[in-house]
XYZ file of C-alpha atoms in Angstrom:
702
model
C 3.202 16.644 -41.930
C 6.268 14.413 -41.954
C 8.024 14.003 -38.580
C 11.613 12.854 -38.221
C 12.857 10.706 -35.343
C 15.341 12.904 -33.490
C 18.937 11.575 -33.716
C 17.796 8.873 -36.161
C 19.645 7.952 -39.315
C 18.317 10.287 -42.032
C 14.906 8.725 -42.565
C 11.670 10.721 -42.540
C 8.632 8.886 -41.207
C 5.054 9.620 -40.436
C 2.366 7.241 -39.199
C 1.395 6.295 -42.774
C 4.998 5.701 -43.787
C 5.495 3.475 -40.766
C 2.830 1.116 -42.029
C 4.600 0.751 -45.398
C 8.047 -0.286 -44.141
C 9.246 -3.867 -43.837
C 8.857 -5.539 -40.423
C 12.615 -5.537 -39.804
C 13.014 -1.825 -40.638
C 9.933 -0.878 -38.643
C 11.160 -2.818 -35.599
C 14.577 -1.153 -35.843
C 13.033 2.308 -36.063
C 10.656 1.556 -33.199
C 13.600 0.584 -30.984
C 15.284 3.886 -31.865
C 12.104 5.717 -30.976
C 11.870 3.924 -27.636
C 15.382 5.144 -26.849
C 14.149 8.698 -27.271
C 11.147 8.033 -25.062
C 13.559 6.788 -22.394
C 15.607 9.995 -22.745
C 12.448 12.063 -22.256
C 11.591 10.105 -19.123
C 8.390 8.729 -20.655
C 9.645 5.156 -20.604
C 11.965 3.287 -18.245
C 15.270 1.914 -19.524
C 14.007 -1.431 -18.209
C 11.013 -1.266 -20.568
C 13.255 -0.589 -23.564
C 15.636 -3.402 -22.554
C 12.697 -5.821 -22.351
C 11.581 -4.890 -25.866
C 15.143 -5.284 -27.197
C 15.222 -8.763 -25.632
C 11.952 -9.679 -27.369
C 13.317 -8.395 -30.675
C 16.329 -10.681 -30.275
C 14.006 -13.633 -29.650
C 11.919 -12.850 -32.747
C 13.734 -10.468 -35.164
C 10.846 -10.479 -37.672
C 8.178 -9.647 -35.111
C 5.576 -7.032 -35.993
C 6.415 -3.667 -34.344
C 2.853 -3.513 -33.023
C 3.774 -6.449 -30.781
C 6.929 -4.691 -29.572
C 5.041 -1.461 -28.940
C 2.402 -3.348 -26.943
C 5.168 -5.047 -24.950
C 6.806 -1.686 -24.201
C 3.523 -0.219 -22.982
C 2.708 -3.333 -20.919
C 6.090 -3.201 -19.182
C 5.685 0.547 -18.636
C 2.213 0.055 -17.158
C 3.646 -2.553 -14.795
C 6.034 0.101 -13.477
C 2.982 2.216 -12.680
C 1.250 -0.540 -10.737
C -0.903 -1.960 -13.541
C -0.844 -5.732 -13.877
C -1.734 -5.647 -17.588
C -2.333 -3.424 -20.609
C -5.917 -2.919 -21.749
C -5.490 -2.612 -25.526
C -8.850 -0.961 -26.210
C -8.459 1.582 -23.396
C -4.950 2.376 -24.649
C -6.291 3.126 -28.138
C -8.752 5.629 -26.623
C -5.873 7.656 -25.115
C -2.555 6.224 -26.336
C -0.352 9.062 -25.090
C -1.592 8.771 -21.528
C -0.272 5.213 -21.465
C 3.131 6.878 -21.083
C 1.924 9.386 -18.467
C 3.040 12.215 -20.737
C 2.990 15.706 -19.224
C 0.281 18.127 -20.406
C 1.047 19.359 -23.926
C 1.625 22.893 -22.718
C 4.355 21.735 -20.355
C 6.662 20.231 -22.966
C 7.631 20.719 -26.575
C 7.380 17.391 -28.320
C 9.079 18.788 -31.402
C 9.352 16.186 -34.135
C 9.196 13.209 -31.787
C 6.539 10.647 -32.686
C 3.981 9.868 -29.978
C 2.063 6.619 -29.359
C -1.092 8.296 -30.687
C 0.613 8.823 -34.059
C 1.948 5.291 -34.224
C -1.469 3.829 -33.383
C -3.583 6.278 -35.382
C -6.434 4.492 -37.135
C -5.633 1.159 -35.540
C -8.593 -0.905 -34.334
C -8.464 -2.918 -31.143
C -9.592 -6.088 -32.911
C -6.720 -5.830 -35.394
C -4.168 -5.186 -32.642
C -5.425 -8.249 -30.769
C -5.218 -10.303 -33.995
C -1.609 -9.235 -34.601
C -0.695 -10.116 -31.020
C -2.498 -13.467 -31.152
C -0.509 -14.411 -34.244
C 2.872 -13.567 -32.742
C 5.252 -16.298 -31.554
C 5.958 -14.087 -28.515
C 2.333 -14.138 -27.350
C 0.304 -17.015 -25.924
C -3.462 -16.982 -25.651
C -4.769 -17.316 -22.100
C -6.764 -20.406 -23.031
C -3.687 -22.187 -24.450
C -2.004 -24.286 -21.770
C 0.359 -26.170 -24.085
C 4.071 -26.491 -23.356
C 4.992 -24.171 -26.235
C 2.516 -21.542 -25.022
C 4.075 -21.592 -21.550
C 7.372 -20.480 -23.072
C 5.871 -17.267 -24.477
C 6.874 -14.130 -22.535
C 3.510 -12.407 -23.178
C -0.056 -13.598 -22.591
C -3.192 -12.232 -24.272
C -6.452 -12.639 -22.356
C -9.292 -11.080 -24.325
C -8.286 -7.428 -24.662
C -5.687 -7.543 -21.855
C -1.974 -8.160 -22.477
C 0.232 -9.440 -19.633
C 3.829 -10.243 -18.958
C 3.700 -13.975 -18.345
C 4.931 -13.775 -14.750
C 2.117 -11.444 -13.746
C -0.460 -13.443 -15.660
C 0.707 -16.463 -13.649
C 0.457 -14.588 -10.345
C -3.095 -13.521 -11.170
C -4.142 -17.041 -12.126
C -2.607 -18.537 -8.984
C -4.581 -16.099 -6.838
C -7.733 -16.657 -8.867
C -7.495 -20.433 -8.535
C -6.688 -20.346 -4.813
C -9.580 -17.998 -4.063
C -12.089 -19.978 -6.106
C -11.090 -23.143 -4.258
C -11.432 -21.427 -0.885
C -14.736 -19.763 -1.757
C -16.142 -23.157 -2.768
C -15.388 -24.565 0.701
C -17.806 -24.089 3.590
C -16.289 -24.556 7.009
C -18.468 -26.233 9.658
C -19.789 -23.767 12.223
C -20.747 -24.626 15.824
C -24.410 -25.429 16.383
C -24.461 -22.742 19.054
C -22.810 -20.051 16.912
C -25.611 -17.571 17.671
C -25.071 -17.962 21.423
C -21.306 -17.682 21.025
C -21.709 -14.489 18.961
C -23.983 -13.006 21.616
C -21.398 -14.007 24.216
C -18.646 -11.859 22.703
C -20.829 -9.082 21.212
C -24.011 -9.048 23.246
C -27.532 -9.474 21.883
C -28.633 -7.690 18.706
C -29.199 -3.959 19.031
C -31.803 -1.707 17.436
C -32.565 -2.364 13.750
C -31.147 1.030 12.737
C -27.767 0.292 14.350
C -26.337 -2.714 12.519
C -23.400 -4.355 14.259
C -21.129 -4.856 11.245
C -18.373 -6.298 13.428
C -20.709 -9.069 14.522
C -21.688 -9.758 10.913
C -18.017 -9.864 9.884
C -17.240 -12.431 12.573
C -20.232 -14.556 11.617
C -19.298 -14.565 7.938
C -15.652 -15.396 8.629
C -16.515 -18.440 10.754
C -18.079 -20.223 7.792
C -15.380 -19.726 5.144
C -11.776 -20.625 4.374
C -11.286 -17.066 3.121
C -12.786 -13.782 4.266
C -12.109 -10.049 4.190
C -12.903 -7.392 6.783
C -12.471 -3.908 5.346
C -13.162 -0.483 6.808
C -11.642 2.907 7.475
C -9.626 3.976 10.539
C -11.399 3.419 13.845
C -14.086 1.119 12.447
C -12.903 -1.721 14.679
C -11.051 -4.113 12.375
C -8.719 -5.220 15.175
C -11.564 -5.586 17.677
C -13.418 -7.683 15.137
C -10.535 -10.020 14.436
C -9.774 -10.588 18.133
C -13.379 -11.625 18.716
C -13.254 -13.776 15.593
C -10.189 -15.573 16.907
C -12.016 -16.177 20.187
C -14.987 -17.616 18.296
C -12.747 -19.923 16.259
C -10.457 -20.961 19.115
C -13.086 -21.642 21.815
C -14.632 -24.783 20.217
C -11.151 -26.042 19.282
C -9.865 -25.633 22.855
C -12.977 -27.320 24.214
C -12.298 -30.243 21.867
C -8.706 -30.439 23.085
C -7.297 -29.434 19.672
C -6.404 -25.724 19.817
C -5.845 -23.994 16.489
C -2.416 -22.797 15.394
C -3.033 -19.093 14.734
C -0.528 -16.695 13.150
C -0.801 -12.925 12.702
C 1.086 -10.937 10.062
C 1.372 -7.451 8.548
C 3.348 -6.098 5.570
C 5.723 -3.841 7.563
C 7.413 -3.889 10.944
C 5.596 -0.716 11.973
C 2.204 -2.182 11.078
C 3.133 -5.400 12.889
C 4.091 -3.442 16.010
C 0.814 -1.495 15.994
C -1.237 -4.668 15.616
C 0.777 -6.441 18.332
C 0.084 -3.639 20.809
C -3.586 -3.359 19.852
C -4.294 -7.092 19.988
C -2.460 -7.461 23.317
C -4.827 -4.918 24.858
C -7.937 -6.354 23.207
C -7.234 -9.958 24.245
C -7.067 -8.983 27.910
C -10.581 -7.527 27.805
C -12.179 -10.547 26.099
C -14.957 -12.271 28.014
C -13.735 -15.814 27.386
C -12.322 -18.679 29.422
C -8.687 -18.283 30.427
C -7.775 -21.423 28.471
C -9.119 -19.782 25.302
C -7.446 -16.438 26.029
C -4.069 -18.173 26.385
C -4.414 -19.640 22.895
C -5.064 -16.302 21.159
C -1.667 -14.966 20.081
C -0.758 -11.298 20.125
C 2.683 -11.515 18.490
C 2.522 -10.180 14.930
C 5.267 -10.837 12.396
C 5.905 -9.345 8.957
C 4.670 -11.272 5.925
C 8.261 -11.599 4.710
C 9.352 -13.148 8.001
C 6.315 -15.424 8.076
C 7.106 -16.832 4.644
C 10.836 -17.022 5.355
C 12.311 -14.567 2.872
C 15.541 -15.633 1.201
C 17.770 -12.524 0.827
C 18.805 -11.792 -2.733
C 16.033 -13.898 -4.305
C 12.308 -13.696 -4.983
C 11.824 -17.052 -3.250
C 10.617 -17.990 0.223
C 11.215 -20.920 2.528
C 7.490 -21.608 2.661
C 5.740 -22.314 -0.637
C 3.420 -24.854 -2.250
C 5.917 -27.637 -1.499
C 6.568 -26.542 2.102
C 3.386 -25.109 3.566
C 3.114 -22.894 6.615
C 2.415 -24.826 9.843
C -0.811 -23.056 10.814
C -4.594 -23.374 10.868
C -5.596 -19.689 10.794
C -3.726 -16.742 9.276
C -4.753 -13.115 9.797
C -3.060 -10.459 7.643
C -3.519 -6.802 8.589
C -2.981 -3.749 6.322
C -3.681 -5.990 3.326
C -3.978 -2.978 0.983
C -0.165 -2.860 1.024
C 0.198 -6.406 -0.323
C 1.005 -6.575 -4.031
C 0.023 -9.238 -6.541
C 3.258 -11.231 -6.302
C 3.246 -11.347 -2.509
C -0.405 -12.386 -2.378
C 0.284 -15.216 -4.824
C 3.192 -16.410 -2.672
C 1.108 -16.163 0.494
C -1.752 -18.214 -0.943
C 0.698 -20.803 -2.307
C 2.167 -21.325 1.166
C -1.186 -21.713 2.959
C -2.222 -25.280 3.819
C -5.482 -26.202 2.038
C -7.326 -26.562 5.366
C -6.180 -23.205 6.790
C -8.400 -20.133 7.035
C -7.166 -16.801 5.685
C -8.576 -13.513 6.999
C -7.516 -10.235 5.364
C -7.943 -6.909 7.185
C -7.479 -3.542 5.550
C -8.854 -0.253 4.302
C -9.879 -0.718 0.671
C -9.742 3.057 0.114
C -6.079 3.449 1.028
C -3.276 3.643 -1.492
C -2.547 0.341 -3.167
C 0.816 -1.414 -2.847
C 3.959 0.195 -4.246
C 4.482 -2.815 -6.510
C 2.075 -3.963 -9.218
C -1.490 -4.811 -8.328
C -4.235 -3.531 -6.074
C -5.324 -6.878 -4.692
C -7.410 -5.697 -1.747
C -9.062 -3.027 -3.880
C -9.941 -5.640 -6.522
C -11.284 -8.068 -3.952
C -13.326 -5.371 -2.182
C -14.869 -3.861 -5.285
C -18.341 -4.917 -4.129
C -17.811 -4.263 -0.414
C -19.723 -1.003 -0.163
C -22.747 -2.231 -2.118
C -22.789 -5.574 -0.300
C -24.061 -7.834 -3.097
C -24.991 -10.658 -0.711
C -27.083 -13.466 -2.136
C -30.483 -14.179 -0.521
C -28.934 -17.299 1.046
C -26.019 -15.363 2.543
C -28.282 -12.618 3.857
C -30.714 -15.102 5.409
C -27.891 -17.029 7.083
C -26.272 -13.855 8.431
C -29.502 -12.558 9.898
C -30.392 -15.899 11.467
C -27.061 -16.437 13.281
C -26.376 -12.805 14.246
C -29.854 -11.548 15.094
C -29.060 -8.441 13.034
C -31.389 -7.162 10.305
C -29.988 -5.991 6.974
C -33.373 -4.737 5.809
C -32.531 -1.053 6.039
C -28.854 -1.318 5.117
C -29.396 -0.298 1.495
C -27.270 -3.165 0.167
C -27.566 -4.606 -3.329
C -28.709 -8.207 -3.658
C -26.938 -10.838 -5.764
C -29.809 -12.752 -7.334
C -27.794 -14.177 -10.248
C -24.873 -15.646 -8.305
C -22.392 -13.408 -10.153
C -20.674 -12.010 -7.030
C -19.151 -15.084 -5.332
C -16.393 -13.146 -3.584
C -18.818 -10.647 -2.041
C -20.297 -13.470 0.047
C -17.143 -13.459 2.207
C -16.520 -9.699 2.463
C -17.833 -7.334 5.137
C -17.260 -3.604 5.226
C -17.262 -1.958 8.676
C -19.018 1.388 8.421
C -18.975 3.166 11.797
C -15.753 4.888 12.893
C -15.269 5.163 16.632
C -12.080 7.194 16.253
C -13.469 9.789 13.857
C -17.036 10.449 14.980
C -19.483 12.941 13.517
C -17.772 15.774 15.360
C -14.308 14.903 14.076
C -12.872 17.228 11.479
C -10.347 14.570 10.416
C -13.134 12.032 9.905
C -15.309 14.440 7.936
C -12.402 15.563 5.773
C -11.392 11.960 5.063
C -14.960 11.062 4.093
C -15.318 14.041 1.754
C -12.009 13.260 0.072
C -12.918 9.579 -0.229
C -16.246 10.513 -1.824
C -14.387 12.847 -4.213
C -16.096 16.004 -2.962
C -13.257 18.539 -3.301
C -15.317 21.693 -2.782
C -16.977 20.338 0.358
C -13.540 19.292 1.648
C -12.217 22.795 0.959
C -15.157 24.354 2.788
C -14.390 22.260 5.853
C -10.733 23.340 5.787
C -11.616 26.998 5.266
C -14.317 27.111 7.974
C -11.801 26.408 10.768
C -14.673 25.124 12.857
C -12.772 22.001 13.953
C -9.742 22.141 16.216
C -8.240 18.951 14.763
C -7.941 20.108 11.116
C -5.706 22.913 9.886
C -4.538 24.262 6.542
C -1.464 26.286 5.673
C -1.183 28.144 2.352
C 2.452 28.963 1.628
C 3.458 32.192 -0.110
C 6.119 30.743 -2.341
C 8.964 28.284 -1.964
C 10.791 30.277 0.719
C 7.859 30.945 3.047
C 9.218 30.334 6.575
C 5.725 29.458 7.818
C 6.654 25.906 6.805
C 9.637 25.876 9.166
C 7.562 27.316 11.995
C 4.951 24.600 11.577
C 7.474 21.761 11.304
C 9.414 22.928 14.351
C 6.592 24.037 16.652
C 3.246 22.787 15.331
C 0.176 24.907 16.030
C 0.086 26.948 19.231
C -0.580 24.889 22.350
C -1.914 21.852 20.516
C -0.064 19.781 17.924
C 3.682 19.397 18.345
C 6.428 19.789 15.760
C 9.921 18.293 15.785
C 11.072 20.571 18.612
C 9.117 18.288 20.959
C 11.092 15.076 20.438
C 14.412 16.953 20.476
C 13.375 18.561 23.775
C 12.676 15.101 25.221
C 16.055 13.936 23.898
C 17.874 16.828 25.549
C 15.964 17.177 28.824
C 15.180 13.587 29.826
C 18.633 12.114 29.238
C 19.983 10.175 32.259
C 22.620 12.079 34.276
C 26.248 12.010 33.100
C 28.112 9.041 34.502
C 25.046 6.762 34.517
C 26.251 3.364 33.214
C 24.680 1.989 30.038
C 23.281 -0.954 32.029
C 20.986 1.431 33.934
C 17.326 1.040 32.780
C 17.087 4.814 32.487
C 18.842 4.716 29.105
C 16.301 2.274 27.697
C 13.401 4.333 29.017
C 14.959 7.520 27.601
C 15.338 5.969 24.138
C 11.766 4.709 24.316
C 10.462 8.183 25.234
C 12.413 9.861 22.429
C 10.974 7.431 19.879
C 7.495 7.908 21.308
C 7.884 11.702 21.169
C 9.026 11.533 17.547
C 5.765 9.759 16.678
C 3.770 12.813 17.749
C 4.520 14.613 14.454
C 5.295 13.580 10.881
C 5.543 15.503 7.642
C 4.262 13.513 4.650
C 4.992 14.218 0.975
C 3.402 13.083 -2.258
C 6.668 13.003 -4.224
C 10.377 12.357 -3.668
C 12.060 14.948 -5.923
C 11.936 18.723 -6.034
C 11.468 21.403 -3.373
C 8.206 19.816 -2.157
C 9.531 16.260 -2.180
C 11.130 14.103 0.490
C 14.718 14.832 -0.530
C 14.415 18.630 -0.698
C 12.318 18.923 2.463
C 14.609 16.698 4.540
C 17.514 19.026 3.677
C 15.402 22.122 4.411
C 14.187 20.849 7.783
C 17.694 19.739 8.783
C 18.950 23.274 8.051
C 16.073 24.803 10.045
C 16.779 22.559 13.060
C 20.481 23.416 12.900
C 19.728 27.145 12.676
C 17.409 26.830 15.712
C 20.225 24.971 17.548
C 17.986 21.958 18.077
C 20.631 19.701 16.490
C 24.365 20.302 16.635
C 25.378 19.095 13.174
C 24.024 18.539 9.688
C 26.675 15.961 8.778
C 25.570 12.445 7.822
C 25.273 11.235 11.429
C 24.389 13.430 14.405
C 22.445 12.944 17.617
C 18.741 13.264 16.996
C 18.857 12.236 13.331
C 15.713 10.183 12.549
C 16.226 7.535 9.888
C 13.931 5.266 7.887
C 14.932 1.765 6.797
C 14.510 1.556 3.012
C 15.173 -2.184 2.715
C 14.784 -5.273 4.884
C 17.949 -6.179 6.811
C 17.393 -9.642 8.243
C 20.851 -9.729 9.826
C 19.942 -6.750 12.013
C 16.310 -7.753 12.394
C 15.164 -4.469 10.830
C 12.430 -4.151 8.229
C 11.720 -1.708 5.419
C 9.757 1.161 7.009
C 11.250 0.882 10.517
C 12.184 4.272 12.027
C 15.123 4.802 14.378
C 16.796 7.820 16.022
C 20.516 8.367 16.559
C 21.359 8.807 20.273
C 24.585 9.291 22.214
C 25.061 6.478 24.722
C 27.866 5.600 27.129
C 30.238 2.741 26.331
C 29.324 -0.655 27.838
C 30.727 -1.471 31.282
C 34.365 -2.450 31.243
C 35.413 -0.097 28.433
C 37.559 2.974 28.999
C 35.536 6.023 29.972
C 35.413 8.477 27.095
C 33.100 10.242 24.686
C 29.624 8.739 24.323
C 29.104 6.563 21.251
C 26.411 7.285 18.673
C 23.942 4.434 18.240
C 20.604 4.285 16.458
C 17.649 3.227 18.608
C 14.931 1.212 16.850
C 11.764 -0.116 18.485
C 11.766 -3.923 18.519
C 8.130 -3.980 17.396
C 7.467 -6.696 19.967
C 4.562 -4.999 21.735
C 6.639 -4.871 24.945
C 8.531 -1.652 24.312
C 11.832 -3.326 23.495
C 14.611 -1.248 21.922
C 17.405 -2.357 19.577
C 20.608 -0.248 19.442
C 22.599 -0.378 16.192
C 25.894 1.280 15.235
C 25.389 3.723 12.333
C 28.196 2.032 10.403
C 26.040 -1.093 10.130
C 23.123 0.749 8.512
C 23.505 0.834 4.735
C 19.911 1.323 3.613
C 18.565 4.305 5.566
C 17.499 7.854 4.812
C 16.656 10.883 6.959
C 12.955 10.920 7.745
C 11.807 14.371 8.823
C 9.730 13.997 5.658
C 8.508 10.688 4.228
C 6.256 9.738 1.333
C 2.631 8.881 2.006
C 3.359 5.425 0.597
C 6.039 4.830 3.236
C 3.683 6.015 5.991
C 1.142 3.245 5.390
C 0.735 1.083 8.458
C 1.786 4.000 10.707
C -0.087 6.594 12.736
C 1.091 9.906 14.168
C -0.574 12.218 16.673
C -0.147 15.162 14.290
C 0.263 14.497 10.561
C 1.057 17.274 8.092
C 0.628 16.537 4.376
C 2.464 18.826 1.949
C 1.413 18.810 -1.706
C 3.622 19.794 -4.655
C 2.951 23.053 -6.505
C 1.799 21.292 -9.687
C -0.380 18.314 -10.491
C 1.537 15.043 -10.597
C 0.433 11.533 -11.679
C 0.751 10.270 -8.087
C -1.709 12.859 -6.765
C -5.036 11.082 -6.313
C -7.852 10.972 -3.799
C -6.368 7.702 -2.443
C -3.070 9.440 -1.637
C -4.819 12.376 0.052
C -7.145 10.045 1.994
C -4.224 7.881 3.149
C -2.300 10.966 4.300
C -5.260 12.312 6.250
C -5.965 9.001 7.973
C -2.392 8.676 9.266
C -3.405 11.357 11.804
C -4.746 10.324 15.204
C -5.464 13.748 16.722
C -4.516 16.564 14.334
C -4.112 16.978 10.583
C -2.600 19.878 8.627
C -2.754 20.334 4.852
C 0.156 22.399 3.485
C -0.316 23.910 0.028
C 2.351 25.732 -1.974
C -0.259 26.473 -4.668
C -4.038 26.615 -4.503
C -6.096 24.272 -6.639
C -3.779 21.251 -6.552
C -5.720 19.724 -3.635
C -9.039 19.939 -5.503
C -7.531 18.505 -8.677
C -5.999 15.600 -6.780
C -9.240 14.747 -4.977
C -11.038 14.492 -8.326
C -8.580 11.875 -9.592
C -8.929 8.231 -8.644
C -6.383 5.430 -8.877
C -7.393 2.893 -11.478
C -5.078 -0.088 -11.576
C -5.738 -2.450 -14.443
C -6.031 -6.146 -13.665
C -8.223 -9.087 -14.522
C -8.419 -10.649 -11.069
C -11.943 -9.729 -10.097
C -13.139 -10.036 -13.690
C -11.966 -13.633 -13.898
C -13.879 -14.567 -10.751
C -17.054 -12.861 -11.957
C -16.758 -14.250 -15.501
C -16.492 -17.802 -14.218
C -19.374 -17.334 -11.788
C -21.547 -15.880 -14.532
C -20.703 -18.748 -16.875
C -21.487 -21.350 -14.227
C -24.726 -19.572 -13.382
C-alpha cells in the first residue's frame, strides 16, 4: 500500500518507490520525514539539525547515510555511544523508542522499518564506508579526521564520541600494561590492616581488592551498598602511603566524586575510617579525607567543555580515587584520564549495577562486565592467593586461560553486604531486582515479613494515601516530610537571638539532617507521577496541613535542588538546600527575618552556606526527585513511585538504584499493578565498543 508523507508536497512514496528516486530527491524527502518524526517526539530537533548540517556538507549523499546519522545522534541522546547497524535492522522502529503500536496511530507516516525493509547490514555498511561523511576506524589520515562520522565494523559513531572511546581505550591499555612495584613485605602489610586469612569459605574480597590495586596503575573496586568499598579504599591508601612515608617521599593523594552530595558522604565516611586505622600516626596524617567533585578537581571552565587540567597540564598527584564512578560518562572519563600523570594510579569505586550516567556511555558497567565471573588468569589468581593468604578455590570464578580478559585482572567485586544482611528486606529486595526475579521480589513485598520494606498500591490518581505517606511515613517508624518541618518550627532559636549565635547554625544543620530522613523518588519528570506534578501535589498537601505557610515561589521550608553547577556560589549540581528565615546580621535595623537558603558545605565538618534566594537561578523544588538525581545520596526512608504505564526509562537498574538509596526503610508506591514486574524484567543495554576494543586487541595479541 502506498503511504504519503504527511504535510509533504504531493508525492506518494512507499519503501520501493524510495529506492527508485534520485539521491537529491530522496535526501530532501528524508529530511521532510525527519521533521515529522520530530513533531511526533520520536526524534530530537537536535538530531534533525545535525542531519541537515550533513546534507549541506554533502548534498548528493545517499539518504541511507543521513538516516544512519539521524539514528546515531538519536541513540546518543538515549545514552548509547554508537549505533549498531545490524541490531538496528533487527528492530528498526525501536531505534526511535516508538510507543507500542496500540498506543498511537501512525497513520500514513513512514517508519524506519519501512525505509530499511529488505536492507542487509553488509550493504548499509558498504554505503556508509563509501560516503565522504564517514571515515573508517582504521583510517588515521588527515582527510579521515575531518569526517563527522566514523564506522568501526558494524558500529557507527559521531566522531567526537569515537575519539572519547579511543582515548579511554588507549589510556587503559597503557595502564594495564604497567606493573607497579609492590613492597617485599606486602603480605605482612596486608595482614597488618586486615588480619590473617580467615576460613576458606569466607573470602575477604576487600583484602583481595587492596592486594590487586597495589600492583597496578589502574584498578576498579565494585560492589553493592554496604559491601565496604570505602573501608577497602582507606586501607588501600594506608598500604600505598606507608612505604612512601617510610622512604620520606609521601604520595600526593586526591579523592573525588561526581557530585557534591557524593563527595560529602565520602568525606564523612573516610574521616571516620581513617581514625580507626591501625597505622603509624605519620601515615595517618598523610591519608586525606577531603573529597572534591570531579569537575572541581579538573578545574571546570564555565561555559565551555574544557578544563584547566588536561594532557598538556596534568594533575599534580600520585594517586587518584574516584567514588560513585557509575555516574561518570564517557566524555568525563576521557578528560579525567587525559589529565592523569602517566605515573599516577587511578582507583575507581562504584556499584556496577546502578544506573549509568545521565550523559552518553556506561563506562563503569563496560569496565566491570567480567566482575561477577572474575575471569582472573592463572598468574593473577596465584599471585593474589600468595600475597593475601586467601583461597579462591571455592569462589566459583571463571578462569582466563587465553589472555582475552586483560581488564578483569585489575577488577575486584565485593560480594558481602554488611548494611543489608540476610535478614534485611531492603537487601533481599535489591538482590531479587538485580537478578531480574520480579515474582520473587513481589512475593517479598506482599509477605510483609520485613519491617524495613513496604508497598503502597494507590487506588487511582487522587488516592490520598500518597499524601498520608509523604507527610507522615509509616506509623511509628519511617518519617515523612512532617518531621523536618517540625524540627524547623520547634527547634528554632528564640526570637531576638542574634545571627552570630551558634544556635542558628546548629538549627540549620538539624533541619537539613531531618530532611534527609525521607525522600520521594520518581522514574520520570512529566505527568501526574513525575517530579513536576508530584512536587506541586506535595506542596499543596503541606499547605493544606498548615506545615508551610505559602506555596509561592519562595517560602520558609522550601527544599530546593541545584540543577547546574554554580562555581561562583560554590554549589554543585545535585546539592540540596532549604529556605529558612534568619535574623539580619548585627548592625542592621531590627525588622522581619530574611529568607536565606541553607546548603551543607559538603566539607565533612558540618559547615553550612547561607545564600539569598535571588542568587539561585538553577534550582527546583525537591519534595520529589528523579532516581537519576538521587545517585550518590542516601536517605533513612526512601519511597519510590512508579508511573502508571511502562516507560523506556523503567528498568531493573532504575528500580535497584531507587531501592539502594534507602538506609533503613524502603517503600514502593504503585499507581498500577504490573509495572514493577515489567520494569524489573528490562535491563539497560547501552551500546559502545569500549570493552570490545580491549578484548579484540587482547585476543589478537594472544
